[in-house]
mmCIF file of C-alpha atoms and ligand atoms in Angstrom:
data_model
loop_
_atom_site.group_PDB
_atom_site.id
_atom_site.type_symbol
_atom_site.label_atom_id
_atom_site.label_comp_id
_atom_site.label_asym_id
_atom_site.label_seq_id
_atom_site.Cartn_x
_atom_site.Cartn_y
_atom_site.Cartn_z
ATOM 1 C CA MET A 67 0.000 0.000 0.000
ATOM 2 C CA SER A 68 2.493 2.626 -1.047
ATOM 3 C CA PRO A 69 1.039 6.095 -1.444
ATOM 4 C CA ARG A 70 0.624 7.175 -5.050
ATOM 5 C CA SER A 71 3.292 9.444 -6.478
ATOM 6 C CA PRO A 72 2.619 13.026 -5.498
ATOM 7 C CA SER A 73 0.463 14.769 -8.088
ATOM 8 C CA PRO A 74 1.400 18.339 -9.064
ATOM 9 C CA ALA A 75 -2.276 19.413 -9.100
ATOM 10 C CA ALA A 76 -2.816 19.001 -5.333
ATOM 11 C CA ALA A 77 -3.912 22.070 -3.314
ATOM 12 C CA PRO A 78 -1.000 23.880 -1.642
ATOM 13 C CA VAL A 79 -0.056 23.085 1.944
ATOM 14 C CA ALA A 80 0.953 26.051 4.111
ATOM 15 C CA ARG A 81 4.539 25.626 5.337
ATOM 16 C CA LEU A 82 4.830 26.731 8.926
ATOM 17 C CA GLY A 83 8.521 26.923 9.730
ATOM 18 C CA ASP A 84 8.346 28.087 13.305
ATOM 19 C CA LEU A 85 6.103 28.431 16.341
ATOM 20 C CA ALA A 86 5.025 31.988 15.513
ATOM 21 C CA ALA A 87 3.820 30.891 12.067
ATOM 22 C CA LEU A 88 1.965 27.902 13.564
ATOM 23 C CA ARG A 89 0.226 30.040 16.168
ATOM 24 C CA ALA A 90 -0.733 32.728 13.625
ATOM 25 C CA GLN A 91 -2.232 30.104 11.319
ATOM 26 C CA VAL A 92 -4.185 28.374 14.098
ATOM 27 C CA ARG A 93 -5.404 31.777 15.366
ATOM 28 C CA ALA A 94 -6.681 32.646 11.875
ATOM 29 C CA TRP A 95 -8.547 29.347 11.609
ATOM 30 C CA ARG A 96 -10.040 29.783 15.065
ATOM 31 C CA ALA A 97 -11.164 33.328 14.175
ATOM 32 C CA SER A 98 -13.172 31.750 11.348
ATOM 33 C CA GLY A 99 -14.688 29.248 13.775
ATOM 34 C CA GLU A 100 -12.788 26.297 12.274
ATOM 35 C CA GLY A 101 -11.786 23.224 14.276
ATOM 36 C CA VAL A 102 -8.152 22.120 14.164
ATOM 37 C CA ALA A 103 -6.588 18.635 14.254
ATOM 38 C CA LEU A 104 -2.880 17.906 14.695
ATOM 39 C CA VAL A 105 -1.146 14.868 13.200
ATOM 40 C CA PRO A 106 2.360 14.562 14.683
ATOM 41 C CA THR A 107 4.844 12.669 12.477
ATOM 42 C CA MET A 108 8.563 12.253 11.908
ATOM 43 C CA GLY A 109 8.106 12.469 8.136
ATOM 44 C CA ALA A 110 9.011 9.750 5.599
ATOM 45 C CA LEU A 111 5.260 9.619 5.154
ATOM 46 C CA HIS A 112 3.363 6.563 3.962
ATOM 47 C CA ALA A 113 -0.263 5.471 3.730
ATOM 48 C CA GLY A 114 -0.378 4.925 7.518
ATOM 49 C CA HIS A 115 0.331 8.598 8.160
ATOM 50 C CA LEU A 116 -2.161 9.582 5.481
ATOM 51 C CA ALA A 117 -4.850 7.504 7.240
ATOM 52 C CA LEU A 118 -4.241 9.715 10.290
ATOM 53 C CA VAL A 119 -4.723 12.793 8.093
ATOM 54 C CA ARG A 120 -7.975 11.389 6.719
ATOM 55 C CA GLN A 121 -9.309 10.551 10.175
ATOM 56 C CA ALA A 122 -8.369 14.077 11.268
ATOM 57 C CA GLN A 123 -10.295 15.556 8.344
ATOM 58 C CA ALA A 124 -13.376 13.573 9.341
ATOM 59 C CA SER A 125 -13.618 15.451 12.643
ATOM 60 C CA CYS A 126 -11.957 18.836 12.055
ATOM 61 C CA ARG A 127 -12.148 21.403 9.240
ATOM 62 C CA ARG A 128 -8.405 22.091 9.393
ATOM 63 C CA VAL A 129 -5.552 19.617 9.619
ATOM 64 C CA VAL A 130 -1.935 20.412 10.396
ATOM 65 C CA ALA A 131 0.700 17.681 10.225
ATOM 66 C CA SER A 132 3.955 18.242 12.057
ATOM 67 C CA ILE A 133 7.151 16.791 10.640
ATOM 68 C CA PHE A 134 9.911 16.639 13.228
ATOM 69 C CA VAL A 135 12.505 13.887 13.642
ATOM 70 C CA ASN A 136 12.796 14.200 17.395
ATOM 71 C CA PRO A 137 16.378 13.546 18.525
ATOM 72 C CA THR A 138 15.472 12.992 22.187
ATOM 73 C CA GLN A 139 13.475 9.827 21.468
ATOM 74 C CA PHE A 140 16.405 8.080 19.794
ATOM 75 C CA GLY A 141 19.007 6.260 21.880
ATOM 76 C CA PRO A 142 22.727 6.828 21.229
ATOM 77 C CA SER A 143 23.011 3.621 19.165
ATOM 78 C CA GLU A 144 19.703 4.080 17.319
ATOM 79 C CA ASP A 145 19.027 5.291 13.799
ATOM 80 C CA PHE A 146 18.508 9.076 14.247
ATOM 81 C CA SER A 147 21.129 10.013 11.656
ATOM 82 C CA ARG A 148 19.997 7.440 9.087
ATOM 83 C CA TYR A 149 16.256 7.978 9.698
ATOM 84 C CA PRO A 150 14.747 8.619 6.217
ATOM 85 C CA ARG A 151 14.044 12.312 5.494
ATOM 86 C CA ASP A 152 12.384 13.793 2.380
ATOM 87 C CA THR A 153 10.406 16.897 3.268
ATOM 88 C CA GLU A 154 9.448 17.849 -0.288
ATOM 89 C CA ARG A 155 7.939 14.426 -0.971
ATOM 90 C CA ASP A 156 6.181 14.523 2.411
ATOM 91 C CA ILE A 157 4.618 17.903 1.667
ATOM 92 C CA ALA A 158 3.444 16.729 -1.758
ATOM 93 C CA LEU A 159 1.792 13.695 -0.115
ATOM 94 C CA LEU A 160 0.165 15.905 2.523
ATOM 95 C CA ALA A 161 -1.178 18.131 -0.250
ATOM 96 C CA GLN A 162 -2.573 15.112 -2.037
ATOM 97 C CA ALA A 163 -4.236 13.923 1.171
ATOM 98 C CA GLY A 164 -5.770 17.381 1.612
ATOM 99 C CA ALA A 165 -3.892 18.500 4.749
ATOM 100 C CA ASP A 166 -3.948 22.278 5.215
ATOM 101 C CA ALA A 167 -0.533 22.882 6.745
ATOM 102 C CA ALA A 168 2.800 21.305 7.583
ATOM 103 C CA TYR A 169 4.553 22.436 10.755
ATOM 104 C CA LEU A 170 8.316 22.045 10.303
ATOM 105 C CA PRO A 171 10.092 23.216 13.445
ATOM 106 C CA ASP A 172 13.856 22.849 13.676
ATOM 107 C CA VAL A 173 15.736 21.100 16.440
ATOM 108 C CA ALA A 174 17.374 24.268 17.764
ATOM 109 C CA ALA A 175 14.001 25.962 18.167
ATOM 110 C CA MET A 176 12.389 22.955 19.848
ATOM 111 C CA TYR A 177 15.337 22.436 22.211
ATOM 112 C CA PRO A 178 16.999 25.799 22.842
ATOM 113 C CA PRO A 179 20.089 25.959 25.051
ATOM 114 C CA GLY A 180 19.116 25.323 28.661
ATOM 115 C CA PHE A 181 16.091 23.182 27.787
ATOM 116 C CA SER A 182 15.585 21.144 30.944
ATOM 117 C CA THR A 183 11.971 19.968 31.287
ATOM 118 C CA THR A 184 10.932 16.369 30.703
ATOM 119 C CA VAL A 185 7.538 14.649 30.775
ATOM 120 C CA THR A 186 7.848 11.077 32.058
ATOM 121 C CA VAL A 187 4.940 8.648 32.322
ATOM 122 C CA ALA A 188 6.004 6.350 35.144
ATOM 123 C CA GLY A 189 4.796 2.740 35.053
ATOM 124 C CA LEU A 190 3.815 2.637 31.396
ATOM 125 C CA ASP A 191 7.438 3.332 30.511
ATOM 126 C CA ALA A 192 8.548 0.293 32.527
ATOM 127 C CA GLU A 193 6.783 -2.115 30.140
ATOM 128 C CA LEU A 194 7.610 -3.481 26.674
ATOM 129 C CA CYS A 195 9.831 -1.041 24.733
ATOM 130 C CA GLY A 196 10.484 1.071 27.858
ATOM 131 C CA PRO A 197 13.412 -0.859 29.382
ATOM 132 C CA ILE A 198 14.790 -1.683 25.914
ATOM 133 C CA ARG A 199 14.838 1.963 24.833
ATOM 134 C CA PRO A 200 15.693 3.951 27.997
ATOM 135 C CA GLY A 201 14.503 7.547 27.706
ATOM 136 C CA HIS A 202 12.508 6.893 24.540
ATOM 137 C CA PHE A 203 9.029 7.468 25.979
ATOM 138 C CA ALA A 204 10.169 10.492 27.962
ATOM 139 C CA GLY A 205 11.426 11.882 24.648
ATOM 140 C CA VAL A 206 8.102 11.100 22.981
ATOM 141 C CA ALA A 207 5.920 12.391 25.836
ATOM 142 C CA THR A 208 7.949 15.598 26.082
ATOM 143 C CA VAL A 209 7.906 16.411 22.368
ATOM 144 C CA VAL A 210 4.232 15.506 21.965
ATOM 145 C CA THR A 211 3.266 17.607 24.996
ATOM 146 C CA LYS A 212 5.225 20.461 23.464
ATOM 147 C CA LEU A 213 3.595 20.033 20.032
ATOM 148 C CA LEU A 214 0.134 19.914 21.628
ATOM 149 C CA LEU A 215 0.776 23.072 23.652
ATOM 150 C CA GLN A 216 2.264 24.816 20.633
ATOM 151 C CA CYS A 217 -0.688 24.040 18.380
ATOM 152 C CA LEU A 218 -3.513 23.670 20.935
ATOM 153 C CA PRO A 219 -5.592 21.589 18.492
ATOM 154 C CA ASP A 220 -9.067 20.242 19.260
ATOM 155 C CA ARG A 221 -7.936 16.718 18.460
ATOM 156 C CA ALA A 222 -4.689 14.885 17.754
ATOM 157 C CA MET A 223 -4.293 11.586 15.897
ATOM 158 C CA PHE A 224 -1.890 8.763 16.744
ATOM 159 C CA GLY A 225 -1.538 5.312 15.194
ATOM 160 C CA GLU A 226 -2.303 2.080 17.030
ATOM 161 C CA LYS A 227 0.811 0.794 15.243
ATOM 162 C CA ASP A 228 2.775 2.412 18.095
ATOM 163 C CA TYR A 229 0.384 1.167 20.729
ATOM 164 C CA GLN A 230 2.551 1.839 23.783
ATOM 165 C CA GLN A 231 3.219 5.358 22.514
ATOM 166 C CA LEU A 232 -0.541 5.906 22.137
ATOM 167 C CA GLN A 233 -1.138 4.790 25.732
ATOM 168 C CA VAL A 234 1.726 6.953 27.040
ATOM 169 C CA ILE A 235 0.302 9.993 25.260
ATOM 170 C CA ARG A 236 -3.245 9.326 26.440
ATOM 171 C CA ARG A 237 -1.982 9.118 30.026
ATOM 172 C CA ALA A 238 0.203 12.239 29.832
ATOM 173 C CA VAL A 239 -2.652 14.262 28.319
ATOM 174 C CA ARG A 240 -5.076 13.013 30.942
ATOM 175 C CA ASP A 241 -2.681 13.573 33.860
ATOM 176 C CA LEU A 242 -1.684 17.071 32.739
ATOM 177 C CA ASP A 243 -5.196 18.185 31.682
ATOM 178 C CA VAL A 244 -3.979 19.084 28.201
ATOM 179 C CA PRO A 245 -7.190 20.262 26.497
ATOM 180 C CA VAL A 246 -7.122 17.969 23.474
ATOM 181 C CA VAL A 247 -8.922 14.771 22.461
ATOM 182 C CA ILE A 248 -6.485 11.977 21.551
ATOM 183 C CA GLU A 249 -7.715 9.646 18.816
ATOM 184 C CA GLY A 250 -6.173 6.265 18.007
ATOM 185 C CA VAL A 251 -6.155 5.188 14.344
ATOM 186 C CA PRO A 252 -6.099 1.503 13.280
ATOM 187 C CA THR A 253 -2.839 0.215 11.801
ATOM 188 C CA VAL A 254 -2.544 0.403 8.020
ATOM 189 C CA ARG A 255 -0.923 -2.719 6.569
ATOM 190 C CA GLU A 256 0.486 -4.039 3.317
ATOM 191 C CA GLU A 257 -1.654 -6.706 1.676
ATOM 192 C CA ASP A 258 0.496 -9.422 3.239
ATOM 193 C CA GLY A 259 -0.095 -8.002 6.735
ATOM 194 C CA LEU A 260 3.167 -6.109 7.305
ATOM 195 C CA ALA A 261 2.411 -2.883 9.187
ATOM 196 C CA LEU A 262 3.511 0.148 7.187
ATOM 197 C CA SER A 263 6.540 1.802 8.770
ATOM 198 C CA SER A 264 9.060 4.373 7.621
ATOM 199 C CA ARG A 265 11.724 1.831 8.633
ATOM 200 C CA ASN A 266 10.477 -0.849 6.192
ATOM 201 C CA VAL A 267 12.714 0.725 3.518
ATOM 202 C CA PHE A 268 15.686 -0.697 5.436
ATOM 203 C CA LEU A 269 14.518 -4.311 4.877
ATOM 204 C CA ALA A 270 16.498 -6.341 2.357
ATOM 205 C CA GLU A 271 14.437 -8.349 -0.124
ATOM 206 C CA ALA A 272 14.557 -11.628 1.830
ATOM 207 C CA GLU A 273 13.795 -9.775 5.072
ATOM 208 C CA ARG A 274 10.822 -8.081 3.453
ATOM 209 C CA ARG A 275 9.498 -11.513 2.444
ATOM 210 C CA ALA A 276 9.905 -12.782 6.035
ATOM 211 C CA ALA A 277 8.464 -9.679 7.714
ATOM 212 C CA PRO A 278 4.697 -10.502 7.493
ATOM 213 C CA ALA A 279 5.308 -13.462 9.856
ATOM 214 C CA MET A 280 5.161 -10.981 12.740
ATOM 215 C CA HIS A 281 1.552 -10.033 12.029
ATOM 216 C CA ALA A 282 0.638 -13.682 11.410
ATOM 217 C CA VAL A 283 2.093 -14.676 14.792
ATOM 218 C CA LEU A 284 0.292 -11.833 16.588
ATOM 219 C CA ARG A 285 -3.014 -12.961 15.106
ATOM 220 C CA GLU A 286 -2.388 -16.584 16.003
ATOM 221 C CA VAL A 287 -1.601 -15.676 19.606
ATOM 222 C CA ALA A 288 -4.678 -13.431 19.810
ATOM 223 C CA GLU A 289 -6.836 -16.247 18.494
ATOM 224 C CA ALA A 290 -5.344 -18.799 20.900
ATOM 225 C CA VAL A 291 -5.793 -16.708 24.075
ATOM 226 C CA ARG A 292 -9.150 -15.110 23.261
ATOM 227 C CA GLY A 293 -11.194 -17.722 25.115
ATOM 228 C CA GLY A 294 -9.234 -17.322 28.388
ATOM 229 C CA ALA A 295 -6.610 -20.068 27.915
ATOM 230 C CA GLY A 296 -3.221 -19.453 29.600
ATOM 231 C CA THR A 297 -1.021 -17.218 27.418
ATOM 232 C CA ALA A 298 2.319 -19.051 27.953
ATOM 233 C CA PRO A 299 1.936 -21.907 25.414
ATOM 234 C CA ALA A 300 0.722 -19.585 22.624
ATOM 235 C CA LEU A 301 3.574 -17.165 23.317
ATOM 236 C CA ALA A 302 6.188 -19.951 23.283
ATOM 237 C CA ALA A 303 4.845 -21.218 19.946
ATOM 238 C CA GLY A 304 4.793 -17.662 18.583
ATOM 239 C CA ARG A 305 8.401 -17.001 19.606
ATOM 240 C CA ALA A 306 9.494 -20.240 17.930
ATOM 241 C CA ARG A 307 7.653 -19.297 14.753
ATOM 242 C CA LEU A 308 9.243 -15.842 14.697
ATOM 243 C CA ALA A 309 12.707 -17.371 15.123
ATOM 244 C CA ALA A 310 11.989 -19.882 12.342
ATOM 245 C CA ALA A 311 10.950 -17.015 10.047
ATOM 246 C CA GLY A 312 14.342 -15.374 10.613
ATOM 247 C CA PHE A 313 13.550 -12.868 13.366
ATOM 248 C CA GLY A 314 16.195 -12.447 16.025
ATOM 249 C CA PRO A 315 16.577 -11.319 18.644
ATOM 250 C CA VAL A 316 12.906 -11.320 19.604
ATOM 251 C CA GLN A 317 12.830 -8.584 22.233
ATOM 252 C CA TYR A 318 9.318 -9.355 23.399
ATOM 253 C CA LEU A 319 6.156 -11.154 22.424
ATOM 254 C CA THR A 320 3.506 -10.635 25.091
ATOM 255 C CA VAL A 321 -0.166 -10.503 25.842
ATOM 256 C CA SER A 322 -0.754 -7.346 27.860
ATOM 257 C CA ASP A 323 -3.559 -5.413 29.481
ATOM 258 C CA ALA A 324 -4.771 -2.948 26.829
ATOM 259 C CA GLU A 325 -4.526 0.045 29.160
ATOM 260 C CA THR A 326 -1.743 -0.588 31.703
ATOM 261 C CA LEU A 327 0.301 -2.817 29.326
ATOM 262 C CA ALA A 328 1.051 -5.155 32.254
ATOM 263 C CA PRO A 329 1.690 -8.722 31.019
ATOM 264 C CA LEU A 330 -1.228 -11.155 31.382
ATOM 265 C CA ASP A 331 -1.145 -14.885 32.127
ATOM 266 C CA ARG A 332 -4.747 -15.113 31.035
ATOM 267 C CA VAL A 333 -7.085 -12.712 29.224
ATOM 268 C CA ALA A 334 -10.130 -11.545 31.170
ATOM 269 C CA GLY A 335 -10.682 -8.035 29.741
ATOM 270 C CA PRO A 336 -9.394 -5.747 26.963
ATOM 271 C CA ALA A 337 -5.953 -7.032 25.924
ATOM 272 C CA ARG A 338 -3.365 -6.595 23.217
ATOM 273 C CA VAL A 339 -0.714 -8.896 21.757
ATOM 274 C CA LEU A 340 2.494 -6.955 21.125
ATOM 275 C CA ALA A 341 5.881 -7.820 19.644
ATOM 276 C CA ALA A 342 9.263 -6.252 18.956
ATOM 277 C CA ALA A 343 11.956 -8.131 17.074
ATOM 278 C CA TYR A 344 14.863 -7.561 14.750
ATOM 279 C CA LEU A 345 14.987 -8.712 11.163
ATOM 280 C CA GLY A 346 18.614 -8.215 10.263
ATOM 281 C CA ARG A 347 19.489 -4.696 11.378
ATOM 282 C CA THR A 348 15.891 -3.476 11.299
ATOM 283 C CA ARG A 349 13.746 -3.465 14.415
ATOM 284 C CA LEU A 350 10.058 -4.113 13.766
ATOM 285 C CA ILE A 351 7.176 -3.632 16.229
ATOM 286 C CA ASP A 352 3.549 -4.520 15.798
ATOM 287 C CA ASN A 353 0.456 -5.358 17.835
ATOM 288 C CA VAL A 354 -3.135 -6.529 17.487
ATOM 289 C CA ALA A 355 -6.203 -6.485 19.723
ATOM 290 C CA VAL A 356 -7.169 -9.789 21.337
HETATM 291 P P1 AMP B 296 6.133 8.292 12.954
HETATM 292 O O1 AMP B 296 6.347 9.238 11.817
HETATM 293 O O2 AMP B 296 6.662 6.925 12.723
HETATM 294 O O3 AMP B 296 6.536 8.890 14.274
HETATM 295 O O4 AMP B 296 4.562 8.089 13.042
HETATM 296 C C1 AMP B 296 3.700 9.180 13.144
HETATM 297 C C2 AMP B 296 2.331 8.687 13.469
HETATM 298 O O5 AMP B 296 1.880 7.796 12.463
HETATM 299 C C3 AMP B 296 2.282 7.902 14.789
HETATM 300 O O6 AMP B 296 1.095 8.228 15.493
HETATM 301 C C4 AMP B 296 2.279 6.480 14.315
HETATM 302 O O7 AMP B 296 1.678 5.580 15.230
HETATM 303 C C5 AMP B 296 1.445 6.601 13.049
HETATM 304 N N1 AMP B 296 1.691 5.461 12.169
HETATM 305 C C6 AMP B 296 2.884 4.988 11.746
HETATM 306 N N2 AMP B 296 2.729 3.887 10.991
HETATM 307 C C7 AMP B 296 1.390 3.653 10.942
HETATM 308 C C8 AMP B 296 0.576 2.640 10.320
HETATM 309 N N3 AMP B 296 1.111 1.666 9.602
HETATM 310 N N4 AMP B 296 -0.764 2.723 10.491
HETATM 311 C C9 AMP B 296 -1.315 3.707 11.238
HETATM 312 N N5 AMP B 296 -0.604 4.685 11.842
HETATM 313 C C10 AMP B 296 0.722 4.659 11.698
#
């Protein structure tokens, strides 16, 4: 499901290069009585991001997408410097999707000298990706809080693809009384089940062929535990299947409470199956509802 090539006929997207431009634009929309939705992204846009834009358009007259590769959510050995960046292509895709504006802040403006405030969501950041990526969710929660306060949208859209991130943001917004409605958007997938991700471009051909096994395993585990059976046997079988498909290391494959993300031995309420594993050098994450 790759997005179509950008068409030159698409309506122009306002480029908002700094906070003053963002606030002036949002003020103008508000003066006309128009609702505003924010879609935070790190660029390298694909059909998953564009689904967020479409969901935003369904509830708000105006949609602004932010494009900001946030350095504070990458660990020292992670892929910040090689993260794919192509702002012109991104803006063309946003235009095609009908977004009204792109907010493109730079790192120096987001993190001026002396920046020293961090939003941490204790507990949620101890699960799943938290211990594996120390500081990651604090980086995410801080930059998203900042983007929300900069834009002050009515609603903001986040993908279920990054399920733990969605829960962290929901909790931060609730705890801090940030006046915005957070909406989750279902994961957009390739036809073979692979969740769209900006990092999929790093997969070699054989890895790309192996990658859909992650979604297949998640669905199998969800199916196996749905009726309340113990989760351990399904998870062991799932880990073995991931390894056989070429994934390694498998960082986690769990069945977790859908809100707290605490691991479950048995499903008795809303739950999610989540996985993180490497295929070659590329780390893939995915999740499904039970
Ligand atoms: P990113 O640019 O990777 O930080 O993602 C920006 C937003 O798009 C986040 O809310 C992601 O969860 C969401 N997103 C990324 N991939 C997908 C996908 N395949 N389906 C739905 N949402 C997605």
